[in-house]
Short mmCIF file of C-alpha atoms in Angstrom, two decimals:
data_model
loop_
_atom_site.label_atom_id
_atom_site.label_comp_id
_atom_site.label_asym_id
_atom_site.label_seq_id
_atom_site.Cartn_x
_atom_site.Cartn_y
_atom_site.Cartn_z
CA UNK M 1271 6.47 -5.91 23.44
CA UNK M 1272 8.92 -5.06 20.66
CA UNK M 1273 9.15 -8.84 19.91
CA UNK M 1274 5.36 -8.85 19.30
CA UNK M 1275 5.38 -5.93 16.85
CA UNK M 1276 7.35 -4.99 13.75
CA UNK M 1277 6.75 -2.18 11.30
CA UNK M 1278 8.82 -0.89 8.40
CA UNK M 1279 8.52 0.34 4.79
CA UNK M 1280 9.75 -2.16 2.19
CA UNK M 1281 9.87 -2.34 -1.62
CA UNK M 1282 8.34 -5.21 -3.52
CA UNK M 1283 8.77 -6.36 -7.11
CA UNK M 1284 6.24 -7.63 -9.66
CA UNK M 1285 6.62 -10.86 -11.62
CA UNK M 1286 5.66 -9.27 -15.00
CA UNK M 1287 4.45 -6.07 -16.64
CA UNK M 1288 0.93 -7.50 -16.78
CA UNK M 1289 0.86 -8.18 -13.04
CA UNK M 1290 2.49 -4.76 -12.38
CA UNK M 1291 0.06 -2.95 -14.58
CA UNK M 1292 -2.79 -4.36 -12.48
CA UNK M 1293 -1.46 -2.36 -9.58
CA UNK M 1294 -2.78 0.78 -11.31
CA UNK M 1295 -6.43 -0.45 -10.98
CA UNK M 1296 -8.85 0.35 -8.18
CA UNK M 1297 -8.45 -3.28 -6.97
CA UNK M 1298 -5.13 -2.13 -5.53
CA UNK M 1299 -5.60 1.13 -3.67
CA UNK M 1300 -2.92 3.17 -2.06
CA UNK M 1301 -3.75 2.89 1.63
CA UNK M 1302 -5.40 -0.56 1.07
CA UNK M 1303 -4.65 -3.41 3.31
CA UNK M 1304 -2.94 -6.45 1.73
CA UNK M 1305 -2.16 -9.91 3.10
CA UNK M 1306 1.10 -11.75 2.93
CA UNK M 1307 1.29 -15.33 1.65
CA UNK M 1308 4.14 -17.71 1.34
CA UNK M 1309 4.97 -19.90 -1.67
CA UNK M 1310 7.79 -22.35 -1.90
CA UNK M 1311 10.22 -21.97 -4.77
CA UNK M 1312 13.81 -23.09 -5.64
CA UNK M 1313 15.28 -20.57 -3.15
CA UNK M 1314 12.96 -21.40 -0.23
CA UNK M 1315 9.80 -19.56 0.70
CA UNK M 1316 8.94 -16.34 -1.06
CA UNK M 1317 6.58 -13.85 0.61
CA UNK M 1318 3.89 -12.61 -1.82
CA UNK M 1319 1.52 -9.62 -1.45
CA UNK M 1320 -2.13 -10.46 -2.11
CA UNK M 1321 -4.88 -7.93 -2.40
CA UNK M 1322 -8.37 -8.07 -0.85
CA UNK M 1323 -9.59 -10.20 -3.73
CA UNK M 1324 -6.85 -12.79 -3.24
CA UNK M 1325 -4.82 -11.73 -6.31
CA UNK M 1326 -1.09 -11.76 -6.02
CA UNK M 1327 0.42 -8.40 -6.90
CA UNK M 1328 4.15 -8.60 -6.02
CA UNK M 1329 6.77 -10.29 -4.02
CA UNK M 1330 9.52 -9.45 -1.48
CA UNK M 1331 13.26 -10.13 -1.77
CA UNK M 1332 14.60 -13.31 -0.14
CA UNK M 1333 16.02 -11.69 3.05
CA UNK M 1334 12.67 -10.01 3.94
CA UNK M 1335 10.77 -13.15 2.95
CA UNK M 1336 12.84 -15.21 5.46
CA UNK M 1337 12.21 -12.51 8.19
CA UNK M 1338 8.47 -12.56 7.56
CA UNK M 1339 8.36 -16.32 7.61
CA UNK M 1340 9.97 -16.24 11.05
CA UNK M 1341 7.42 -13.77 12.29
CA UNK M 1342 4.65 -16.02 10.97
CA UNK M 1343 6.24 -19.05 12.67
CA UNK M 1344 6.10 -17.12 15.92
CA UNK M 1345 2.35 -16.78 15.50
CA UNK M 1346 2.37 -13.04 14.54
CA UNK M 1347 -0.27 -11.67 12.16
CA UNK M 1348 1.20 -10.18 8.95
CA UNK M 1349 -0.27 -7.30 7.01
CA UNK M 1350 0.90 -4.71 4.45
CA UNK M 1351 -0.40 -1.32 3.39
CA UNK M 1352 0.34 -0.01 -0.12
CA UNK M 1353 2.13 3.36 -0.08
CA UNK M 1354 3.03 3.79 -3.74
CA UNK M 1355 3.51 2.21 -7.16
CA UNK M 1356 6.55 3.03 -9.28
CA UNK M 1357 7.93 2.17 -12.77
CA UNK M 1358 11.56 1.72 -13.61
CA UNK M 1359 12.92 1.86 -17.12
CA UNK M 1360 15.67 -0.57 -16.08
CA UNK M 1361 16.06 -3.37 -16.68
CA UNK M 1362 14.61 -3.06 -20.19
CA UNK M 1363 11.86 -3.05 -21.22
CA UNK M 1364 11.00 -1.69 -17.72
CA UNK M 1365 9.20 -3.06 -14.71
CA UNK M 1366 6.65 -1.98 -12.09
CA UNK M 1367 7.46 -2.08 -8.37
CA UNK M 1368 5.97 -0.75 -5.23
CA UNK M 1369 6.42 0.04 -1.59
CA UNK M 1370 4.32 -0.85 1.38
CA UNK M 1371 4.27 -0.63 5.16
CA UNK M 1372 4.86 -4.15 6.37
CA UNK M 1373 3.45 -4.75 9.87
CA UNK M 1374 3.54 -7.86 12.08
CA UNK M 1375 1.70 -7.98 15.34
CA UNK M 1376 0.32 -10.20 18.13
CA UNK M 1377 -3.15 -11.48 16.98
CA UNK M 1378 -4.26 -11.33 20.62
CA UNK M 1379 -4.62 -7.58 20.01
CA UNK M 1380 -6.02 -7.84 16.49
CA UNK M 1381 -8.86 -5.30 17.01
CA UNK M 1382 -6.52 -2.58 18.16
CA UNK M 1383 -3.88 -3.20 15.48
CA UNK M 1384 -6.47 -3.57 12.74
CA UNK M 1385 -7.92 -0.15 13.68
CA UNK M 1386 -4.37 1.32 13.68
CA UNK M 1387 -3.69 -0.17 10.27
CA UNK M 1388 -6.87 1.28 8.93
CA UNK M 1389 -5.93 4.72 10.15
CA UNK M 1390 -2.39 4.38 8.59
CA UNK M 1391 -4.15 3.48 5.32
CA UNK M 1392 -6.35 6.58 5.39
CA UNK M 1393 -3.29 8.81 5.77
CA UNK M 1394 -1.48 6.97 2.94
CA UNK M 1395 -4.58 7.43 0.75
CA UNK M 1396 -3.97 11.20 1.12
CA UNK M 1397 -0.32 10.86 0.00
CA UNK M 1398 1.37 10.69 3.42
CA UNK M 1399 3.71 8.04 4.85
CA UNK M 1400 3.07 7.64 8.53
CA UNK M 1401 5.83 6.26 10.72
CA UNK M 1402 5.33 2.59 11.48
CA UNK M 1403 8.66 1.66 12.97
CA UNK M 1404 7.44 2.34 16.46
CA UNK M 1405 9.18 0.02 18.82
CA UNK M 1406 7.79 -1.37 22.10
CA UNK M 1407 6.54 2.08 23.35
CA UNK M 1408 4.52 2.75 20.14
CA UNK M 1409 3.02 -0.79 20.19
CA UNK M 1410 1.94 -0.35 23.77
CA UNK M 1411 0.23 2.98 22.90
CA UNK M 1412 -1.66 1.27 20.07
CA UNK M 1413 -2.90 -1.47 22.39
CA UNK M 1414 -3.75 0.85 25.33
CA UNK M 1415 -5.70 3.23 23.03
CA UNK M 1416 -7.54 0.35 21.33
CA UNK M 1417 -5.87 1.38 18.01
CA UNK M 1418 -6.90 5.09 18.25
CA UNK M 1419 -3.36 6.32 18.67
CA UNK M 1420 -1.37 7.28 15.59
CA UNK M 1421 2.11 8.83 15.54
CA UNK M 1422 2.41 12.38 14.32
CA UNK M 1423 5.74 11.69 12.61
CA UNK M 1424 5.73 10.94 8.86
CA UNK M 1425 8.44 9.49 6.77
CA UNK M 1426 9.93 11.55 3.83
CA UNK M 1427 8.96 10.70 0.33
CA UNK M 1428 11.33 8.37 -1.49
CA UNK M 1429 14.27 10.14 -3.16
CA UNK M 1430 14.18 10.60 -6.91
CA UNK M 1431 16.00 8.06 -8.96
CA UNK M 1432 17.08 8.24 -12.58
CA UNK M 1433 14.79 6.21 -14.82
CA UNK M 1434 12.19 5.83 -12.09
CA UNK M 1435 8.81 7.50 -11.89
CA UNK M 1436 6.22 7.19 -9.13
CA UNK M 1437 2.91 6.60 -11.01
CA UNK M 1438 0.65 6.17 -7.94
CA UNK M 1439 1.11 7.58 -4.45
CA UNK M 1440 -2.43 8.46 -3.29
CA UNK M 1441 -6.08 7.65 -3.97
CA UNK M 1442 -7.55 9.36 -7.04
CA UNK M 1443 -11.05 10.64 -7.50
CA UNK M 1444 -11.67 7.60 -9.74
CA UNK M 1445 -10.47 5.24 -7.05
CA UNK M 1446 -12.86 6.81 -4.48
CA UNK M 1447 -15.79 6.67 -6.97
CA UNK M 1448 -15.19 2.99 -7.50
CA UNK M 1449 -15.02 2.39 -3.77
CA UNK M 1450 -18.32 4.28 -3.26
CA UNK M 1451 -19.96 2.11 -5.88
CA UNK M 1452 -18.70 -1.05 -4.27
CA UNK M 1453 -19.96 0.13 -0.97
CA UNK M 1454 -23.46 0.46 -2.44
CA UNK M 1455 -23.51 4.30 -2.28
CA UNK M 1456 -24.92 4.74 -5.77
CA UNK M 1457 -25.74 8.41 -5.37
CA UNK M 1458 -22.25 9.38 -4.35
CA UNK M 1459 -20.82 7.06 -7.01
CA UNK M 1460 -22.83 8.65 -9.77
CA UNK M 1461 -22.00 12.16 -8.50
CA UNK M 1462 -18.26 11.34 -8.43
CA UNK M 1463 -18.40 9.97 -11.94
CA UNK M 1464 -20.17 13.05 -13.20
CA UNK M 1465 -17.61 15.27 -11.47
CA UNK M 1466 -14.72 13.44 -13.04
CA UNK M 1467 -16.38 13.69 -16.51
CA UNK M 1468 -16.87 17.46 -15.88
CA UNK M 1469 -13.20 17.86 -14.96
CA UNK M 1470 -12.04 15.98 -17.96
CA UNK M 1471 -14.33 18.02 -20.21
CA UNK M 1472 -13.10 21.27 -18.67
CA UNK M 1473 -9.45 20.32 -19.27
CA UNK M 1474 -10.20 19.34 -22.79
CA UNK M 1475 -12.04 22.60 -23.43
CA UNK M 1476 -9.13 24.65 -21.97
CA UNK M 1477 -6.60 22.76 -24.11
CA UNK M 1478 -8.72 23.31 -27.20
CA UNK M 1479 -9.09 27.00 -26.43
CA UNK M 1480 -5.35 27.40 -25.93
CA UNK M 1481 -4.73 25.60 -29.11
CA UNK M 1482 -7.03 27.86 -31.10
CA UNK M 1483 -9.20 24.93 -32.08
CA UNK M 1484 -12.37 26.70 -30.77
#
């Protein structure tokens, strides 16, 4: 079973600041499922992350790209779940990058693994990093439970690095409001927007009070 499942956290890079900045939008949610596409370039095949709208948001280094290509050649389904977005001041003028859980699985058990990936995404949306390197035993539990099983273990947050800041590691209120709007839940969407406006107004009022402006 271990040959029919792979799971690990990996960093990805962005091709430009514009592309990297798009990672901050609600189109690219922490906990969201991304697809992996391959594109031929001078060094061979590069594995790219694409969001649910088909937009490319980042790419993996050559070694991982080759590994993922081998999984795809064996007929495994590839998926990724965004865990965080970061910004590094080096090399100048700085660049965005991110991390995601990369998962490959036997498409014969797509329903179970899709359910598992959705559950992993929900925990990531809350700022956690569930363990996905599960081996044969974990993969069997996923299949036998129909995707309901989820490991209790979590991975530690990435260590702090000089010149690097994590700018997005969970879903914000604004992200959730946009999702509710897209799902057609207009009442919840409007309520969420009003709540966000109220919070912003309260913060602004508190700042003005402390500054003696009012």
